[in-house]
Coordinates of C-alpha atoms and ligand atoms in Angstrom, one line a residue:
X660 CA 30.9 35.9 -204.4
X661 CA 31.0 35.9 -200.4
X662 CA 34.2 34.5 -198.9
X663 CA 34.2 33.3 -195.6
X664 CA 37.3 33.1 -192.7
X665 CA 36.6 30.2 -189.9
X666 CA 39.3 30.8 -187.4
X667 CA 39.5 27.7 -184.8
X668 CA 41.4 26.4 -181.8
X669 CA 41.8 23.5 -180.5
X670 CA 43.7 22.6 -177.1
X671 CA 46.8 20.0 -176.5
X672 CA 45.7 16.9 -174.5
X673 CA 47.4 14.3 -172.6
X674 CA 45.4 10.4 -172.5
X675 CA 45.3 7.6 -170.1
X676 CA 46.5 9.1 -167.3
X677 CA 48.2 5.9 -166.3
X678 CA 45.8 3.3 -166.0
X679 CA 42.7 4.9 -168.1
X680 CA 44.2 4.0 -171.4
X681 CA 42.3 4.6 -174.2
X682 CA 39.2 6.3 -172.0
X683 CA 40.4 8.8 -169.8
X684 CA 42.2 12.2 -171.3
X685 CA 42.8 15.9 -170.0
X686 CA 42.6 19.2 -172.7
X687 CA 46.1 21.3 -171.3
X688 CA 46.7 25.3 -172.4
X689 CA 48.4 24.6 -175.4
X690 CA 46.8 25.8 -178.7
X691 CA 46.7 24.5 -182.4
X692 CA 44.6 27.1 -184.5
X693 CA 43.0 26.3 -187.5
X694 CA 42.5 29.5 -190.6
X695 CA 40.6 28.4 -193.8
X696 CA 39.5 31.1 -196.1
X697 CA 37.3 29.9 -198.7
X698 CA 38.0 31.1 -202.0
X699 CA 35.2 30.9 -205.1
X700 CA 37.9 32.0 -207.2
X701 CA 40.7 29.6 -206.7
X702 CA 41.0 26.1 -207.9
X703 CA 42.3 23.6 -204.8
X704 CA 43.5 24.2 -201.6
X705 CA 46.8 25.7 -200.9
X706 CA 48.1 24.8 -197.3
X707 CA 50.7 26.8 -194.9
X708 CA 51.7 25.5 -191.7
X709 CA 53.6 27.8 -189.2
X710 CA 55.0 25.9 -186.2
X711 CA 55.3 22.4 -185.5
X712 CA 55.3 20.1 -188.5
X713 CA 56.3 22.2 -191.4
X714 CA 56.8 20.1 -194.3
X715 CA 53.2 19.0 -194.2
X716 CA 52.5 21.8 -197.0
X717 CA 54.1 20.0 -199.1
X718 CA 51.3 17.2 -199.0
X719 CA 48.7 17.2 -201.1
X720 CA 46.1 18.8 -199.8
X721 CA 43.3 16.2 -200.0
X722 CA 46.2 13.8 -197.3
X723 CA 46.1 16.9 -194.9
X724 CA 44.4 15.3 -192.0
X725 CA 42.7 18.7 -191.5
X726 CA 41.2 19.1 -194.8
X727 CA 40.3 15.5 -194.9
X728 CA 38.3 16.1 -191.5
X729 CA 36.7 19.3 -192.6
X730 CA 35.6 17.1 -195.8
X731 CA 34.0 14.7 -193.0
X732 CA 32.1 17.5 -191.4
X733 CA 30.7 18.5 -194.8
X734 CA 29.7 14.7 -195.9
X735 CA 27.8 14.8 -192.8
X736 CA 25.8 17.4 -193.3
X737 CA 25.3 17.2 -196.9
X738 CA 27.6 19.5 -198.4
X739 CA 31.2 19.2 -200.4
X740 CA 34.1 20.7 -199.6
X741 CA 34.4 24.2 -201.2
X742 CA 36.4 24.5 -204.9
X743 CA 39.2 26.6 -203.6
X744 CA 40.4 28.1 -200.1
X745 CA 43.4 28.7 -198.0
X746 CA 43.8 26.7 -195.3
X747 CA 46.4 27.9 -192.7
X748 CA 47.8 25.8 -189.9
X749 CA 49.5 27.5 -186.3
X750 CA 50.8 24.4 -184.8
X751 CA 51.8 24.8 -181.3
X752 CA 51.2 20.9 -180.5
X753 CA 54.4 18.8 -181.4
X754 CA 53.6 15.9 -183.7
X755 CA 54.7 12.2 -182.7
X756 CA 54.5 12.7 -178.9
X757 CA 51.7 12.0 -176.6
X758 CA 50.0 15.3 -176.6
X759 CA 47.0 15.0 -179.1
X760 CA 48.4 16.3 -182.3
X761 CA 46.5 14.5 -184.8
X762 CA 43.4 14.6 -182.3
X763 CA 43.9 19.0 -182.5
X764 CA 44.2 18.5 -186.6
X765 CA 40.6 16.1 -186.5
X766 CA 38.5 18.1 -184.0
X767 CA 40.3 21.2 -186.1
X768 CA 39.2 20.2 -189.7
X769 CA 35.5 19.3 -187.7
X770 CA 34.9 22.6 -186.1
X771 CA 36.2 24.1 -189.8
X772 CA 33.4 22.1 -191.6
X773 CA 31.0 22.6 -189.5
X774 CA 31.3 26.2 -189.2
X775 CA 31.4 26.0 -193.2
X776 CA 27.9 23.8 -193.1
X777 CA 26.0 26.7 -190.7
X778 CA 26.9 25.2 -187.2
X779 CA 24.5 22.4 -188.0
X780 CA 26.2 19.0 -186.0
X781 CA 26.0 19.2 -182.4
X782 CA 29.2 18.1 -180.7
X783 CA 28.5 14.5 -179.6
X784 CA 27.9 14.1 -183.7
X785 CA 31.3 15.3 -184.1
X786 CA 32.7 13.7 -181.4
X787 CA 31.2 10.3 -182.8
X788 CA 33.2 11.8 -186.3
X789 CA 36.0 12.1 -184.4
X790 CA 36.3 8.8 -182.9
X791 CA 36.0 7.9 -185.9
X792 CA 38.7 9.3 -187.8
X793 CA 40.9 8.3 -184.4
X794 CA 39.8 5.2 -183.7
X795 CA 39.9 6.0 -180.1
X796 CA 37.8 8.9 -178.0
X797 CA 40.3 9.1 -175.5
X798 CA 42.2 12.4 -176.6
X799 CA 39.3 13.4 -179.4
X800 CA 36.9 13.7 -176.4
X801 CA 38.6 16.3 -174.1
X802 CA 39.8 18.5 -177.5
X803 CA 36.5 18.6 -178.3
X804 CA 34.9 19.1 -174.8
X805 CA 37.8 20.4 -172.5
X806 CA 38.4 19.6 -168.5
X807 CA 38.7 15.8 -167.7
X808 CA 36.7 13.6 -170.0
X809 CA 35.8 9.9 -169.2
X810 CA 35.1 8.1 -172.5
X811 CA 33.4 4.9 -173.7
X812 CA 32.3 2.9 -176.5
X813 CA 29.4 1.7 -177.0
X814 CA 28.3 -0.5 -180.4
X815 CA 31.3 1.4 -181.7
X816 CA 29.9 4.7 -180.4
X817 CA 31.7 6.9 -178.1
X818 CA 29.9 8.3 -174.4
X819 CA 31.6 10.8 -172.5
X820 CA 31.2 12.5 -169.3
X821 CA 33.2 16.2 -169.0
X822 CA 34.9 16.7 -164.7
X823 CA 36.5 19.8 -164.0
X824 CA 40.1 19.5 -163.2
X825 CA 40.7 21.1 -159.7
X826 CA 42.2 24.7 -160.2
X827 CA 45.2 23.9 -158.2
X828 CA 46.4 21.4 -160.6
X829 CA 49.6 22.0 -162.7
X830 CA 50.7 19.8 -165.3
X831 CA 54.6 19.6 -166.1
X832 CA 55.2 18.6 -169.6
X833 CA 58.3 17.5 -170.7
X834 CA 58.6 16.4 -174.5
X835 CA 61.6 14.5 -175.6
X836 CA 63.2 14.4 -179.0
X837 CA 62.3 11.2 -179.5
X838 CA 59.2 10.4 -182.1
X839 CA 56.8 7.7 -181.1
X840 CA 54.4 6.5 -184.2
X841 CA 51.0 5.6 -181.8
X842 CA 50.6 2.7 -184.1
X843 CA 54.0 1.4 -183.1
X844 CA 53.8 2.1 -179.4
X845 CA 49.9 0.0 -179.5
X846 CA 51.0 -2.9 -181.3
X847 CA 54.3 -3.8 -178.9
X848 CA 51.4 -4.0 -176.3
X849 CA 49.8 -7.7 -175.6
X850 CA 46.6 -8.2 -176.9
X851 CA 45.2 -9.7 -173.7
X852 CA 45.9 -9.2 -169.9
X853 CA 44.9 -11.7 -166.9
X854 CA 42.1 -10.5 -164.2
X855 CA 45.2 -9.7 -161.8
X856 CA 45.9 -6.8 -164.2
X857 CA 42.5 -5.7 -165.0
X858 CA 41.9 -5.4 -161.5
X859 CA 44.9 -3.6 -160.8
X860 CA 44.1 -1.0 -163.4
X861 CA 40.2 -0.7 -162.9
X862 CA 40.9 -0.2 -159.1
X863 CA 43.3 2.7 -159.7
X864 CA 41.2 4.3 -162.6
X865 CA 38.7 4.9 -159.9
X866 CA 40.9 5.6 -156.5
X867 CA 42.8 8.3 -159.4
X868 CA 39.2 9.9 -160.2
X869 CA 38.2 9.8 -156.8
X870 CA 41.6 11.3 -155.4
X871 CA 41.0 14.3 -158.1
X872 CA 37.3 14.6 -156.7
X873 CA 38.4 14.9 -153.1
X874 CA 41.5 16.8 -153.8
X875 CA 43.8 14.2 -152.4
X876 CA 46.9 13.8 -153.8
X877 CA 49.2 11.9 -151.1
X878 CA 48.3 9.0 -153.1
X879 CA 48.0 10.3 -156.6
X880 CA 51.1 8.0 -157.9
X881 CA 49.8 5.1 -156.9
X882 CA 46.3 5.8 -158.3
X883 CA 48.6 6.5 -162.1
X884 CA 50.0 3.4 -161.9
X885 CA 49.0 1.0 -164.8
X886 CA 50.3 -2.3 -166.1
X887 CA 48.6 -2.1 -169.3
X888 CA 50.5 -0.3 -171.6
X889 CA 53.5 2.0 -169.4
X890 CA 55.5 -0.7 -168.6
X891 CA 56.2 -1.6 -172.4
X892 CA 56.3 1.7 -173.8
X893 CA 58.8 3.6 -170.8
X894 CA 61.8 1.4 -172.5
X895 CA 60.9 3.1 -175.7
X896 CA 61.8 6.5 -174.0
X897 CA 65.0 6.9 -173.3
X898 CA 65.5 8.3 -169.9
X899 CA 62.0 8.5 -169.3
X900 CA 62.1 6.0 -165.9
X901 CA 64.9 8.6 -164.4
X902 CA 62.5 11.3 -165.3
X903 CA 59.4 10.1 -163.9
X904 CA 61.3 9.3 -160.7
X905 CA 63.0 12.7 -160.7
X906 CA 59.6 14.5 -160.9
X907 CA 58.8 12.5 -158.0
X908 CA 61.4 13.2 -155.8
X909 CA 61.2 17.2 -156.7
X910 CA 57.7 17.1 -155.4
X911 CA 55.3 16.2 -158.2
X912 CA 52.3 14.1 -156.8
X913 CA 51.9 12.2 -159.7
X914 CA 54.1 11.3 -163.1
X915 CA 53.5 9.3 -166.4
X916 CA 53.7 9.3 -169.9
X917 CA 51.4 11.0 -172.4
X918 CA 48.9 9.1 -174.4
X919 CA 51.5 6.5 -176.3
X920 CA 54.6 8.9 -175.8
X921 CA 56.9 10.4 -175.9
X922 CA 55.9 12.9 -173.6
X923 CA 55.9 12.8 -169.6
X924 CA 53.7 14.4 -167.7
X925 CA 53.5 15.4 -164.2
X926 CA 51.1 16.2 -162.1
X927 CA 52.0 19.2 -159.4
X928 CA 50.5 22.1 -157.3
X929 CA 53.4 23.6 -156.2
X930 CA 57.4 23.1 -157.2
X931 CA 56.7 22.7 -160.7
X932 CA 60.0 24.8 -162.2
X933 CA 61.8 22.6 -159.6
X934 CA 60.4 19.2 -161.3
X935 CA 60.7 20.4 -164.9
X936 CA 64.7 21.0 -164.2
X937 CA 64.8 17.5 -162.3
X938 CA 62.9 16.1 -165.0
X939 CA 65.1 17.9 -168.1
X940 CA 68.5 17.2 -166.4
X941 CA 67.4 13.3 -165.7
X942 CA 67.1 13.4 -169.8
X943 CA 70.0 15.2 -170.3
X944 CA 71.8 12.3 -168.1
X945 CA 70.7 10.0 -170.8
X946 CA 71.4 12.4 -173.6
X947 CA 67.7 13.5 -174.4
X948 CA 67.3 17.2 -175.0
X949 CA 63.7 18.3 -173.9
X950 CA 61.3 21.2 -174.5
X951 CA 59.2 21.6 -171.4
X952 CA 55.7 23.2 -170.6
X953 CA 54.5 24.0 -167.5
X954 CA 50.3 24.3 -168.3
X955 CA 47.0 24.3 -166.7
X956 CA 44.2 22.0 -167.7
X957 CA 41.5 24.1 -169.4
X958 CA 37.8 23.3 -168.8
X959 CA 37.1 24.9 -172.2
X960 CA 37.6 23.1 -175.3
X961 CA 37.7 23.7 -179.3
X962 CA 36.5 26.7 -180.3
X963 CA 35.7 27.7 -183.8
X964 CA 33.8 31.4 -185.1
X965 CA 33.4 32.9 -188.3
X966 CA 35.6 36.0 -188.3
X967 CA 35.1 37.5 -192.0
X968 CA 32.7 37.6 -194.2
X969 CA 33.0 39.5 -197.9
Ligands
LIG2207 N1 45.1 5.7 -175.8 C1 46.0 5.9 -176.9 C2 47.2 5.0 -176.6 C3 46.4 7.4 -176.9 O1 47.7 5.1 -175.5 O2 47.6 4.3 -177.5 C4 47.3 7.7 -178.0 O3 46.6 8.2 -179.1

């Protein structure tokens, strides 16, 4: 019997930006990879996870978010998910903090299946799979497509336009200790918000995509400003205001947090050792240890090949 290796990876990301919650989102240098060896022989699937988020071996396999995405993949196309394989997990991306983790472990188990199923669904099928699975395109979409993506839905299916991000760009990313459950940090949000606020936030998700487009960035904190969802999630981070105004004042153009949090991120083209050590001592003022990143956005997203075949 022919096994097969699939070998994929899948970049961090970082959503909303500030105001473009739940449609703007940015793929960063920081990898998951995804091995799965199929295995005629074996009965099950047998997961190892090196990295980030190590007791999730211990699941079983069929509540692995990858293997239930790679099952998704081969529903789509008409197959089932093979009798027996190895599936191993390098995790890079920490879990519970604004950077895409679960979107890396979707688009992941995706690429996997389709590889599996002959490269058959094009990637607006699994992007639509994805958002799926999510229930929001706004971190799915740039995993999947890289650069700056731009998502909508429509009827409950996602659109996305791919920008570049400008080469000088740096993005500063400081992660806190502190775990924030996405679900949580959605549903302290309101449900509605008055045309004052909608305005506010439409008018910066534009004057924030324009100031990328002309390379601008005198203005580029005001244009990641947002009163939809910062200003009730930056009390669930524990020096996170002291942070985001000390990557300011070390020269950062442009500071917020990461999809739902925990995570900070700062926008930068120059000084940006100088903000991570403003932004890990503000923490470290509130007693908040950090790990911090300093990463480019990548243009390219998940890749997946076949490496073996015997
Ligand atoms: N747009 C989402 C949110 C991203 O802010 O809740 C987190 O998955």
């Amino acid at each position: 019997m022919m096994n097969t290796c699939v070998h994929v990876k899948v970049p961090a990301t970082s959503a909303n930006l500030g105001p473009g919650f739940d449609s703007l989102g940015l793929a960063l240098s920081l990898y998951n990879e995804v091995y799965f060896w199929t295995d005629d022989t074996a009965k099950g699937i047998t997961v190892t996870v090196t990295g980030e988020g190590k007791g999730i071996e211990t699941l079983p396999a069929e509540e692995n978010l990858v293997v239930k995405s790679i099952q998704s993949a081969l529903v789509a196309t008409g197959n089932t998910l093979p009798r027996g394989g190895r599936l191993h997990l390098v995790n890079r991306i920490p879990f519970k903090r604004g950077l895409g983790s679960s979107s890396a472990a979707i688009v992941g188990g995706l690429l996997v299946g389709n590889q599996l199923a002959g490269n058959t669904l094009r990637k607006n099928q699994l992007l639509a799979l994805a958002t799926e699975i999510e229930g929001h395109p706004d971190n799915v979409a740039p995993a999947l497509f890289g650069g700056l993506t731009v998502s909508i839905m429509v009827d409950q299916k996602p659109l996305t336009h791919t920008l570049r991000l400008p080469q000088e760009l740096q993005f500063v990313v400081v992660i806190p200790e502190i775990e924030i459950e996405t679900e949580t940090a959605r549903k302290i949000l309101p449900a509605q918000v008055d045309r004052q606020t909608a305005i506010y936030n439409m008018g910066r998700i534009g004057y924030l995509l324009s100031s990328l487009w002309l390379h601008q960035y005198d203005q580029l904190q005001e244009a990641m400003q947002d009163k939809i969802h910062v200003p009730y999630r930056l009390p669930l981070i524990r020096g996170g205001k002291e942070a985001l105004q000390a990557a300011l004042a070390a020269g950062a153009h442009g500071a917020t947090i990461s999809g739902s949090g925990s995570t900070l991120l700062a926008v930068a083209t120059t000084k940006t050792q100088e903000i991570a050590r403003a932004m890990t001592e503000a923490f470290a003022s509130q007693q908040v240890a950090v790990q911090t990143h300093i990463l480019s956005g990548v243009d390219t997203g998940a890749s997946g090949v076949i490496e073996e075949k015997r």
